[in-house]
PDB file of C-alpha atoms in Angstrom:
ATOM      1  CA  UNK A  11     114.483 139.891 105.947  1.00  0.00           C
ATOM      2  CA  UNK A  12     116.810 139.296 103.347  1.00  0.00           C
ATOM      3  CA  UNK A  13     116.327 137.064 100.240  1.00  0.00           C
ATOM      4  CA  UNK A  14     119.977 137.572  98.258  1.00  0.00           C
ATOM      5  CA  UNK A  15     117.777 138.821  95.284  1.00  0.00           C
ATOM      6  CA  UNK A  16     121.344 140.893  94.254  1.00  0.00           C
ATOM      7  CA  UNK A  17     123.868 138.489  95.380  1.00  0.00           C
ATOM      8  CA  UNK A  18     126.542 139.346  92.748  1.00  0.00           C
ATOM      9  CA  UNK A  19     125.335 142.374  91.385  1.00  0.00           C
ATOM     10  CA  UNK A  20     127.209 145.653  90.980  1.00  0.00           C
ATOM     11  CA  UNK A  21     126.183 149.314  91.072  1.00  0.00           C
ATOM     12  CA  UNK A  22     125.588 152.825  91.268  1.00  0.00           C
ATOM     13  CA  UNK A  23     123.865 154.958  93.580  1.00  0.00           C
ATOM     14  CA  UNK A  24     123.037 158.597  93.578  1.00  0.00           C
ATOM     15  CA  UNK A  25     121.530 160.996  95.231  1.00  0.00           C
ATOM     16  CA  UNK A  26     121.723 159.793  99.031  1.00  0.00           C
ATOM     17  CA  UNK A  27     122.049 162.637 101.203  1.00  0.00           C
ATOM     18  CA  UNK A  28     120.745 161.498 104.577  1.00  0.00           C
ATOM     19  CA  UNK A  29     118.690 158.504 106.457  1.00  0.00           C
ATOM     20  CA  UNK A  30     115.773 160.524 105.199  1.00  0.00           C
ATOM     21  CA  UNK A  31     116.618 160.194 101.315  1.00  0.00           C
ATOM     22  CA  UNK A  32     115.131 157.532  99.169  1.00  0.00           C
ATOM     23  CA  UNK A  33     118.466 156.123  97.843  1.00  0.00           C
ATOM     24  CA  UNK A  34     119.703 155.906 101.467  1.00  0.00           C
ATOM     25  CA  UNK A  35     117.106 153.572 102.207  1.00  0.00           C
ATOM     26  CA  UNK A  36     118.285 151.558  98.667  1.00  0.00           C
ATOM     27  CA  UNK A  37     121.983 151.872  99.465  1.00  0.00           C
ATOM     28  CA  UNK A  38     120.944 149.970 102.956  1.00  0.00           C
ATOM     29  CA  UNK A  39     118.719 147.571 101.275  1.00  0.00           C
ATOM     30  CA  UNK A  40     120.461 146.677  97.807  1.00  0.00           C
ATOM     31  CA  UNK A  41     123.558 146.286 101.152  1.00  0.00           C
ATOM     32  CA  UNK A  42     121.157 143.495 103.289  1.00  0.00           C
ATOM     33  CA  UNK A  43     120.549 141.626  99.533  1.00  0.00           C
ATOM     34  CA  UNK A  44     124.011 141.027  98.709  1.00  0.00           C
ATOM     35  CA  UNK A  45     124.624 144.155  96.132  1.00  0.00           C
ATOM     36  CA  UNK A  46     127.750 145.531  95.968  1.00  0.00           C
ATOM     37  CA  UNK A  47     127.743 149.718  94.666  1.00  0.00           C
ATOM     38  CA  UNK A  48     129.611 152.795  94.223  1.00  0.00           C
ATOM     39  CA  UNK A  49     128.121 155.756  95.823  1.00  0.00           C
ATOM     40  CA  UNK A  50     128.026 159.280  94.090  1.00  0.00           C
ATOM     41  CA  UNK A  51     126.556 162.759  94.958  1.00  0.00           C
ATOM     42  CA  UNK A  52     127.556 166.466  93.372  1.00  0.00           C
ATOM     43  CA  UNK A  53     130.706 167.534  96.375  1.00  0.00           C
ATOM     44  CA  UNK A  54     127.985 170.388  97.778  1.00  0.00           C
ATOM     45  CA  UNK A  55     125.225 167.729  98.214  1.00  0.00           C
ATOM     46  CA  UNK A  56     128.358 165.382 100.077  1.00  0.00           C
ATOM     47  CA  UNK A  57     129.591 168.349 102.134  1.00  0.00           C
ATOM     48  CA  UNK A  58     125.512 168.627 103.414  1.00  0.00           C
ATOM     49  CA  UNK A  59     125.009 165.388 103.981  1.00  0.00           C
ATOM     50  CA  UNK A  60     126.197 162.305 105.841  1.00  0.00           C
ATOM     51  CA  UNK A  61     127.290 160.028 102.922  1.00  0.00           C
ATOM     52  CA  UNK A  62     130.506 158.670 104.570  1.00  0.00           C
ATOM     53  CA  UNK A  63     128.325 156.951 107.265  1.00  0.00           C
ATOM     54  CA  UNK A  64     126.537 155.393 104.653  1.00  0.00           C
ATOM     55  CA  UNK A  65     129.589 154.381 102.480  1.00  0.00           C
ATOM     56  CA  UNK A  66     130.771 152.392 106.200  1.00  0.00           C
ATOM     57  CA  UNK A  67     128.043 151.217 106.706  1.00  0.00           C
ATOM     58  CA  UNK A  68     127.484 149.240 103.592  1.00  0.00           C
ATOM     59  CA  UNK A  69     131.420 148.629 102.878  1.00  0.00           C
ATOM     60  CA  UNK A  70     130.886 150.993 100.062  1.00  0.00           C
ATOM     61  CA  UNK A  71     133.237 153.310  98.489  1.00  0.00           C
ATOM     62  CA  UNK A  72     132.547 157.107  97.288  1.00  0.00           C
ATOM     63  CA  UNK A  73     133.223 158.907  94.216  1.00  0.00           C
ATOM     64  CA  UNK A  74     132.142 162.498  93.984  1.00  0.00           C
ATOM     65  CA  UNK A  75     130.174 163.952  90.842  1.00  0.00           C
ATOM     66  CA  UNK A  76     128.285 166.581  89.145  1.00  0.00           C
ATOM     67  CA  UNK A  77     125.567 164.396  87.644  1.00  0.00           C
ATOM     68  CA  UNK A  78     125.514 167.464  84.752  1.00  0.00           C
ATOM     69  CA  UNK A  79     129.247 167.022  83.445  1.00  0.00           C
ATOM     70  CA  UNK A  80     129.488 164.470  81.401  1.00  0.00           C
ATOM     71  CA  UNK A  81     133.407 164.048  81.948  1.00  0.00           C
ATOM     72  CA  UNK A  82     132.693 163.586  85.863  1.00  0.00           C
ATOM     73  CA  UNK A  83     130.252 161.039  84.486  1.00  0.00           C
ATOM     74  CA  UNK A  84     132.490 159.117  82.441  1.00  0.00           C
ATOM     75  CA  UNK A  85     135.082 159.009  85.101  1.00  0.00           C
ATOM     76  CA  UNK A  86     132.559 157.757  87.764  1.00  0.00           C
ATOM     77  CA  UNK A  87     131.101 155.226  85.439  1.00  0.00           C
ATOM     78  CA  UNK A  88     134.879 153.775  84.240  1.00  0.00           C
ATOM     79  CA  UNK A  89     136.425 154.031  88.011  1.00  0.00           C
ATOM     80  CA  UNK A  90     133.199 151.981  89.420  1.00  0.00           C
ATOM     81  CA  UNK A  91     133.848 149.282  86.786  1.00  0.00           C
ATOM     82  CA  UNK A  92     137.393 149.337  88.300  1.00  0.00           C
ATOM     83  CA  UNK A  93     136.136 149.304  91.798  1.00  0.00           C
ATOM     84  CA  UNK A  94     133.425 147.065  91.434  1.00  0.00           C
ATOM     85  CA  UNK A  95     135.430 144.469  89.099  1.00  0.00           C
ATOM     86  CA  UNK A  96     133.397 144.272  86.420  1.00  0.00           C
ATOM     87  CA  UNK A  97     130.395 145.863  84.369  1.00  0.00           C
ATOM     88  CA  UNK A  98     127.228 147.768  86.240  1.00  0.00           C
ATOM     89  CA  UNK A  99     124.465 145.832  87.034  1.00  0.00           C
ATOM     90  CA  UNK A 100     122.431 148.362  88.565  1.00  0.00           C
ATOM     91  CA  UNK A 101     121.581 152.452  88.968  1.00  0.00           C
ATOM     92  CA  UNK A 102     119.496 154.521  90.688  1.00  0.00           C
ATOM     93  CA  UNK A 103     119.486 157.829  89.877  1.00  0.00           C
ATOM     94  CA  UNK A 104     117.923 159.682  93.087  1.00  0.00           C
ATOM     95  CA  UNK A 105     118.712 163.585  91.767  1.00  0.00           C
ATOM     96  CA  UNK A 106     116.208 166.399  91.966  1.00  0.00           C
ATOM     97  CA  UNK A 107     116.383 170.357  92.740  1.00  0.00           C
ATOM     98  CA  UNK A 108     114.631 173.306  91.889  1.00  0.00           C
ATOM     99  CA  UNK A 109     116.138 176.854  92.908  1.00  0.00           C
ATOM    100  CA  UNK A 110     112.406 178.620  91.923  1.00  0.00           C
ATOM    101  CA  UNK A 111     111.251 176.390  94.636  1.00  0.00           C
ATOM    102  CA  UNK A 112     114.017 177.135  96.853  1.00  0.00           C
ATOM    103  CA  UNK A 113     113.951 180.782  96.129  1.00  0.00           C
ATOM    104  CA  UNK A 114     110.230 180.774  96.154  1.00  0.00           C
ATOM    105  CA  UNK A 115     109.382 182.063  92.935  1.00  0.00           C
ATOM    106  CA  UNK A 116     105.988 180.962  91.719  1.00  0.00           C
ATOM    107  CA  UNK A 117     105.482 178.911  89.078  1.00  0.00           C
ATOM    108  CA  UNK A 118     104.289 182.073  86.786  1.00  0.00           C
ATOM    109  CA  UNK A 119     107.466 183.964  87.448  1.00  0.00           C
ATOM    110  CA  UNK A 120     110.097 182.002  86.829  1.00  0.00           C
ATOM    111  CA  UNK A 121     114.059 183.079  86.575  1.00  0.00           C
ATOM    112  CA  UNK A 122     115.077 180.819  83.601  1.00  0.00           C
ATOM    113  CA  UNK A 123     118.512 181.009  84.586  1.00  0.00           C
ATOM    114  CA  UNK A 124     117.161 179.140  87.958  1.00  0.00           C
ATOM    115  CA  UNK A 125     114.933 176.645  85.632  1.00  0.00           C
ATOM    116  CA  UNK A 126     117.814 175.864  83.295  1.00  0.00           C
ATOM    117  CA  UNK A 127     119.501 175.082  85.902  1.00  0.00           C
ATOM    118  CA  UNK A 128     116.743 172.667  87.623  1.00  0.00           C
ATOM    119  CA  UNK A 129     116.430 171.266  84.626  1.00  0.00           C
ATOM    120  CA  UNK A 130     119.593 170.116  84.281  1.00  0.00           C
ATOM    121  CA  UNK A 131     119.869 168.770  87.519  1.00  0.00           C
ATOM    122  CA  UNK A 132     116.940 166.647  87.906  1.00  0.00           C
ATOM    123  CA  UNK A 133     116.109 165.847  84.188  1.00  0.00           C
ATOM    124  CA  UNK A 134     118.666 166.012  81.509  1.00  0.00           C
ATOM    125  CA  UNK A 135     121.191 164.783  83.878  1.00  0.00           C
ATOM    126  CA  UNK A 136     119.582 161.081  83.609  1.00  0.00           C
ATOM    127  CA  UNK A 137     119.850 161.411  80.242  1.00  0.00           C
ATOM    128  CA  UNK A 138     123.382 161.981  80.358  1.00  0.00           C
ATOM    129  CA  UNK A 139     124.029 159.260  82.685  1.00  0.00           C
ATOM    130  CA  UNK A 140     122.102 156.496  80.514  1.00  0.00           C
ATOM    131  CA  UNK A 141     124.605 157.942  77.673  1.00  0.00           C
ATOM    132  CA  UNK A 142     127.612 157.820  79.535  1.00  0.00           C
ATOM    133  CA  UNK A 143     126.740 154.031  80.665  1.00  0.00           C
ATOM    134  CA  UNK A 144     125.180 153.625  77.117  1.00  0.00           C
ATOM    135  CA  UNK A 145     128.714 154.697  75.145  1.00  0.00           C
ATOM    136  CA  UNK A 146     131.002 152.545  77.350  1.00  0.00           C
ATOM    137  CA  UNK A 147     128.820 149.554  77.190  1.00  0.00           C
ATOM    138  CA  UNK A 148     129.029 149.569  81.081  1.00  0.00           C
ATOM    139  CA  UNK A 149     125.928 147.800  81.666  1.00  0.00           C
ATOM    140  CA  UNK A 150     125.817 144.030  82.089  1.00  0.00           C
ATOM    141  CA  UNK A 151     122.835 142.583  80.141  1.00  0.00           C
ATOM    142  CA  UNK A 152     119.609 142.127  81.817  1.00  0.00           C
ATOM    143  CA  UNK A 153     120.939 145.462  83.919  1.00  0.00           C
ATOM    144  CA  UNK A 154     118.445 147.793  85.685  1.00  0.00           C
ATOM    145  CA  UNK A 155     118.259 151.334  85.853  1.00  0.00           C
ATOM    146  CA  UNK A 156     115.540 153.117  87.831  1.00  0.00           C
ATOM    147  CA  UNK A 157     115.083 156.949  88.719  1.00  0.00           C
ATOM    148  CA  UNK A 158     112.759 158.796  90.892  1.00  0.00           C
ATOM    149  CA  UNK A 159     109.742 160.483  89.699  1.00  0.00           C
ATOM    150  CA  UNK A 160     106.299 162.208  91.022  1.00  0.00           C
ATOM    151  CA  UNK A 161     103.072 162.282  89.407  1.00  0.00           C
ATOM    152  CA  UNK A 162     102.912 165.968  89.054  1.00  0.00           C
ATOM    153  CA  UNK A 163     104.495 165.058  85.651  1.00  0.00           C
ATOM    154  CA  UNK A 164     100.710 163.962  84.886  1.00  0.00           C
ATOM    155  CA  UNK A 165      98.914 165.980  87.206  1.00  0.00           C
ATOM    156  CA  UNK A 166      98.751 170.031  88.547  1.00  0.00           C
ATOM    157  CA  UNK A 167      99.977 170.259  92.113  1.00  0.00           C
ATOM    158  CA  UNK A 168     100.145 174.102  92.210  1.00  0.00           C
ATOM    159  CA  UNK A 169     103.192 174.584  94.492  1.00  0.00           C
ATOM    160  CA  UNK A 170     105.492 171.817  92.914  1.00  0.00           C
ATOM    161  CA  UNK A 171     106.352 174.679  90.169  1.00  0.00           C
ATOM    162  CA  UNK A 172     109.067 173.889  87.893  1.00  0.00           C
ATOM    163  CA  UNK A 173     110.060 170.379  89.158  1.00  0.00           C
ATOM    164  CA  UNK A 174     106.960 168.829  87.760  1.00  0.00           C
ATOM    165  CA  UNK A 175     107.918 169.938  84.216  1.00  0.00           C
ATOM    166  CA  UNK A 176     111.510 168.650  85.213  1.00  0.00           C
ATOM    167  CA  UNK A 177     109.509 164.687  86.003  1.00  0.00           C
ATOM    168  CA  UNK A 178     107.883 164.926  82.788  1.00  0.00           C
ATOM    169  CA  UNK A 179     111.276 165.767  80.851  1.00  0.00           C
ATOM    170  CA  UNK A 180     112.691 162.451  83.200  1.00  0.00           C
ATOM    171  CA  UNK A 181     110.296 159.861  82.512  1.00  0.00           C
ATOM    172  CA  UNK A 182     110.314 160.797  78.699  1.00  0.00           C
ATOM    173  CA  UNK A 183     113.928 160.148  78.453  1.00  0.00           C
ATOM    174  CA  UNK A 184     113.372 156.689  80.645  1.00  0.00           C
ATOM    175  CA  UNK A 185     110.952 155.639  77.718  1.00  0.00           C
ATOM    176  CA  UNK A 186     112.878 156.651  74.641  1.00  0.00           C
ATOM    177  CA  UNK A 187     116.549 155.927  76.061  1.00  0.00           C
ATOM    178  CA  UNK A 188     114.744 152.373  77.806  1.00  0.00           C
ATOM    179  CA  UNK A 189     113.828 151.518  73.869  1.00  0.00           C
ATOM    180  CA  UNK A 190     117.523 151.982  72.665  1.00  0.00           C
ATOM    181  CA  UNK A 191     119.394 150.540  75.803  1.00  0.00           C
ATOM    182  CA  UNK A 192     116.855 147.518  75.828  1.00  0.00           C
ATOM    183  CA  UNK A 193     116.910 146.492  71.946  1.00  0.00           C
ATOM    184  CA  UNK A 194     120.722 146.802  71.377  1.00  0.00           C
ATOM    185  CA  UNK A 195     122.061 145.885  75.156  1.00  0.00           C
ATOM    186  CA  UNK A 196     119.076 144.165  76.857  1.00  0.00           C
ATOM    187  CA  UNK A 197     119.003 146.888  79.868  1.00  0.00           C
ATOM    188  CA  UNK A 198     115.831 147.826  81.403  1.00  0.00           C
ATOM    189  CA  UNK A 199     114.560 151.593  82.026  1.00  0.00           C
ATOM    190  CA  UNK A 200     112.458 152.656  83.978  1.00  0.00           C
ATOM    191  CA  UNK A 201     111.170 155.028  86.426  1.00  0.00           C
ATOM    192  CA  UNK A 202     109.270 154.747  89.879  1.00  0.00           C
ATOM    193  CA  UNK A 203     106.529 157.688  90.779  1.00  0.00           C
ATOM    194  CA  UNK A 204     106.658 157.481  94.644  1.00  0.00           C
ATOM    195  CA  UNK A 205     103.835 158.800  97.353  1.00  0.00           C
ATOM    196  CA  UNK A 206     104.846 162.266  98.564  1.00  0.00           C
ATOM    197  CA  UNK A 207     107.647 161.303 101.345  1.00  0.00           C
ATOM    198  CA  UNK A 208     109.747 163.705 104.102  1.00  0.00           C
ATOM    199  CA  UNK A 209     112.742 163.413 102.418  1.00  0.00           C
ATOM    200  CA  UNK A 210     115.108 166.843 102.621  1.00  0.00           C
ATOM    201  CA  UNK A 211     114.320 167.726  99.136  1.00  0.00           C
ATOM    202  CA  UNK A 212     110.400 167.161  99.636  1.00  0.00           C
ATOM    203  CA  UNK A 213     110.144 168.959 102.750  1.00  0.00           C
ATOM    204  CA  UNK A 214     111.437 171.870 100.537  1.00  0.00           C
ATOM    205  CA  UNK A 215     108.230 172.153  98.279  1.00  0.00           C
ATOM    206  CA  UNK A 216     105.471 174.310 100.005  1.00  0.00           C
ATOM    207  CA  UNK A 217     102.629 173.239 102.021  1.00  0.00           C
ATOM    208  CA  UNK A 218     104.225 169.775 102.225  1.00  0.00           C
ATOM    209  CA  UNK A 219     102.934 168.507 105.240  1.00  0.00           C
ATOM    210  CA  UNK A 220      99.195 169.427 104.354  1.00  0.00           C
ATOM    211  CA  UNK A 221      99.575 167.335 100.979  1.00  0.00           C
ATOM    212  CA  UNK A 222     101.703 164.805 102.300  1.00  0.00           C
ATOM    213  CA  UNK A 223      98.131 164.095 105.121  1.00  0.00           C
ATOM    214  CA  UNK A 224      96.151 164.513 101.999  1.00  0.00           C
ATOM    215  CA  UNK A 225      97.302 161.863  99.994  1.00  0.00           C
ATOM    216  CA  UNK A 226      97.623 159.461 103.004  1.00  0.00           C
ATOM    217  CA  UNK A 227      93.963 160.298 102.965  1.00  0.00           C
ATOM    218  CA  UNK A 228      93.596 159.451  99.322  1.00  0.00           C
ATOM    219  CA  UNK A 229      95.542 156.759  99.235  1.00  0.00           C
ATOM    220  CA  UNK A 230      93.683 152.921  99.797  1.00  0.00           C
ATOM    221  CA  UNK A 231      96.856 151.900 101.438  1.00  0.00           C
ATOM    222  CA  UNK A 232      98.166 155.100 102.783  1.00  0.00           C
ATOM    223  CA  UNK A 233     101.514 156.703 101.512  1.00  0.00           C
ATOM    224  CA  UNK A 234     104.557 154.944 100.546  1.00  0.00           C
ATOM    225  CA  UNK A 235     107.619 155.453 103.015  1.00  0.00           C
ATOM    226  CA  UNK A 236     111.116 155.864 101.783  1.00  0.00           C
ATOM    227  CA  UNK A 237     111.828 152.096 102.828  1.00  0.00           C
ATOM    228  CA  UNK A 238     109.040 150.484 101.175  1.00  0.00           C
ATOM    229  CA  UNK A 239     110.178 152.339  97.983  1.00  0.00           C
ATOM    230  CA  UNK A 240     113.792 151.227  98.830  1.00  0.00           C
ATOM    231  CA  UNK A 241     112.078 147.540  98.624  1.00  0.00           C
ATOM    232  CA  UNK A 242     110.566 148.074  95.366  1.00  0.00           C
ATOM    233  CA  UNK A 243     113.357 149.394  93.844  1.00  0.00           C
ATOM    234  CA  UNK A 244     115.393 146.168  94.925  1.00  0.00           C
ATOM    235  CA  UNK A 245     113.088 143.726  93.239  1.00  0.00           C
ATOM    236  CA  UNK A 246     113.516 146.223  89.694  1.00  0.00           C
ATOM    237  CA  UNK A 247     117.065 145.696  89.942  1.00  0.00           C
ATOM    238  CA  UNK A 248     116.316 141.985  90.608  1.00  0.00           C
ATOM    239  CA  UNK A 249     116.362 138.840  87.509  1.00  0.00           C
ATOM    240  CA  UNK A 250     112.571 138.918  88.938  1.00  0.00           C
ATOM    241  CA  UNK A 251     111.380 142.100  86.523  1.00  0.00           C
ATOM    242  CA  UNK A 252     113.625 141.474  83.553  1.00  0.00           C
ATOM    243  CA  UNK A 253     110.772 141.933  81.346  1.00  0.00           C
ATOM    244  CA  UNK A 254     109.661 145.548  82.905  1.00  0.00           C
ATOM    245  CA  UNK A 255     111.218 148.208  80.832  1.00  0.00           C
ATOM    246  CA  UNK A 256     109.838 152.215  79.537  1.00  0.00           C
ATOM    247  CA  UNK A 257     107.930 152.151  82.423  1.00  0.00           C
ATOM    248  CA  UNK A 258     106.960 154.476  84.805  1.00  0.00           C
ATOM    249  CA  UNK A 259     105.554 152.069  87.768  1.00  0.00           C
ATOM    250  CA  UNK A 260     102.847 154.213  90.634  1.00  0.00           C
ATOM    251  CA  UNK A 261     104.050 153.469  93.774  1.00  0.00           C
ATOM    252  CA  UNK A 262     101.881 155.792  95.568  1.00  0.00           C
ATOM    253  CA  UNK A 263      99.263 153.661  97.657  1.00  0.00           C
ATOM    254  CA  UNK A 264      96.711 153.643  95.312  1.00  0.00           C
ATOM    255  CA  UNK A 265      96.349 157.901  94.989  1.00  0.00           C
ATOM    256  CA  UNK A 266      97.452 157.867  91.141  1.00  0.00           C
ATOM    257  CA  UNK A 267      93.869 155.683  90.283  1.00  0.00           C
ATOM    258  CA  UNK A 268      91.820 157.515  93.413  1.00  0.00           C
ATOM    259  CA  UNK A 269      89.112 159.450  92.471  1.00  0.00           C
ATOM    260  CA  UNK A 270      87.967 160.475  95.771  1.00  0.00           C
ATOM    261  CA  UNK A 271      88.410 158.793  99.063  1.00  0.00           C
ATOM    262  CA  UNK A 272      85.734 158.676 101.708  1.00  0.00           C
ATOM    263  CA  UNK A 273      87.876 160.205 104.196  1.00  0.00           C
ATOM    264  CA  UNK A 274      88.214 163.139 101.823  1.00  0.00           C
ATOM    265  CA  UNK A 275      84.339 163.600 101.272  1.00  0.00           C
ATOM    266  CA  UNK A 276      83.905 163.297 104.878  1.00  0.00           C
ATOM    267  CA  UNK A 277      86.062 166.237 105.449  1.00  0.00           C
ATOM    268  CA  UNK A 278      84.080 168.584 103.250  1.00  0.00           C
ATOM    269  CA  UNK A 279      80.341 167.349 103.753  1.00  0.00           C
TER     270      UNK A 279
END
């Protein structure tokens, strides 16, 4: 059901990969509420995926970038003002990776090489976005920007290793980037820490599927898909949250304020 809650608005999408990703699921939703958007992913993440169904799908065009240079960044922000006609309304950043994961170095023998670059990546790289918006005054007022996050950036999940210090780094720069870009352009920051979900990238962190059934366990309402995070995101880029800003909103079902569920105690008495 659609609603036009973005009828008019403009914006920018990264990260979306496949019909599995979280900003896949946006793209298509932001699409059936009248949003218009750019969509962007590094050229290696575009030649893995199927963005180009996505960009027909949603009448959408495509402009590749490494979300860590900050001249592919200013040239994606200025040509999606061109293409778009006008100043951003929206952004979802949707960008994580870890090569220690990938590689399968544990979390207590790291390759900082591999971190640095992780790092950069999935953290610092919002940072540089926000500035590269930020400098060109791209961002209508009363704009919305949103990235992904996980709660391992408050909590120890053993085998998340380096991308939980990587979520910490991220929502710190939502909060103190949210206070300039909301007192001096009235922009809102902020991030959304979503339920474990079989995207690509999470399927890529071990012993997934045993955690994923343990905090559908946890959770009161059970884990949050990819689409119902696609819906949540919608109504922060919405005129219906203009007052939600250096926040970093739970979307999780419940698990982040679960003790114990009876399920779980069941399991182990």
């Amino acid at each position: 059901m659609s609603f036009n809650l973005l009828k008019g608005k403009r914006g920018i999408i990264f990260g979306a990969l496949d019909e599995n990703s979280i900003a896949w699921k946006t793209a298509e939703r932001v699409h059936e509420e009248g949003g218009t958007f750019v969509l962007t992913n590094a050229p290696v993440a575009m030649r893995l995926g199927q963005i180009k169904d996505l960009a027909e799908k949603t009448g959408s065009e495509i402009i590749p970038a490494d979300a860590t240079s900050e001249e592919d960044l200013e040239n994606l922000v200025a040509k999606s003002m061109e293409i778009l006609g006008g100043k951003i309304d929206f952004v979802l950043h949707a960008i994580g990776m870890s090569i220690n994961v990938r590689k399968g170095r544990h979390y207590t023998d790291e390759k900082y090489d591999f971190t640095t670059k992780g790092w950069d990546v999935s953290a610092l790289s919002f940072h540089k976005i926000l500035q590269s918006l930020y400098k060109a005054d791209a961002m209508s007022e009363w704009g919305s920007i949103v990235a992904l996050t996980y709660m391992a950036a408050q909590r120890t999940f053993p085998d998340y290793n380096d991308m939980a210090d990587n979520k910490a780094y991220l929502e710190s720069v939502a909060r103190s980037f949210g206070y300039f870009f909301g007192k001096e352009k009235k922009v809102r920051v902020n991030t959304i820490s979503q339920s474990p979900t079989p995207t690509t990238a999470g399927q890529g962190v071990k012993g997934f599927d045993g955690f994923i059934s343990y905090a559908d366990k946890m959770s009161p309402l059970g884990n949050a898909t990819a689409l119902e995070c696609a819906d949540y995101t919608v109504t922060l880029f919405s005129d219906l949250t203009k007052k939600v800003t250096m926040q970093n909103l739970f979307h999780d079902g419940g698990f982040s304020n679960t003790g114990v569920s009876q399920e779980v105690i069941e399991q182990f008495s």
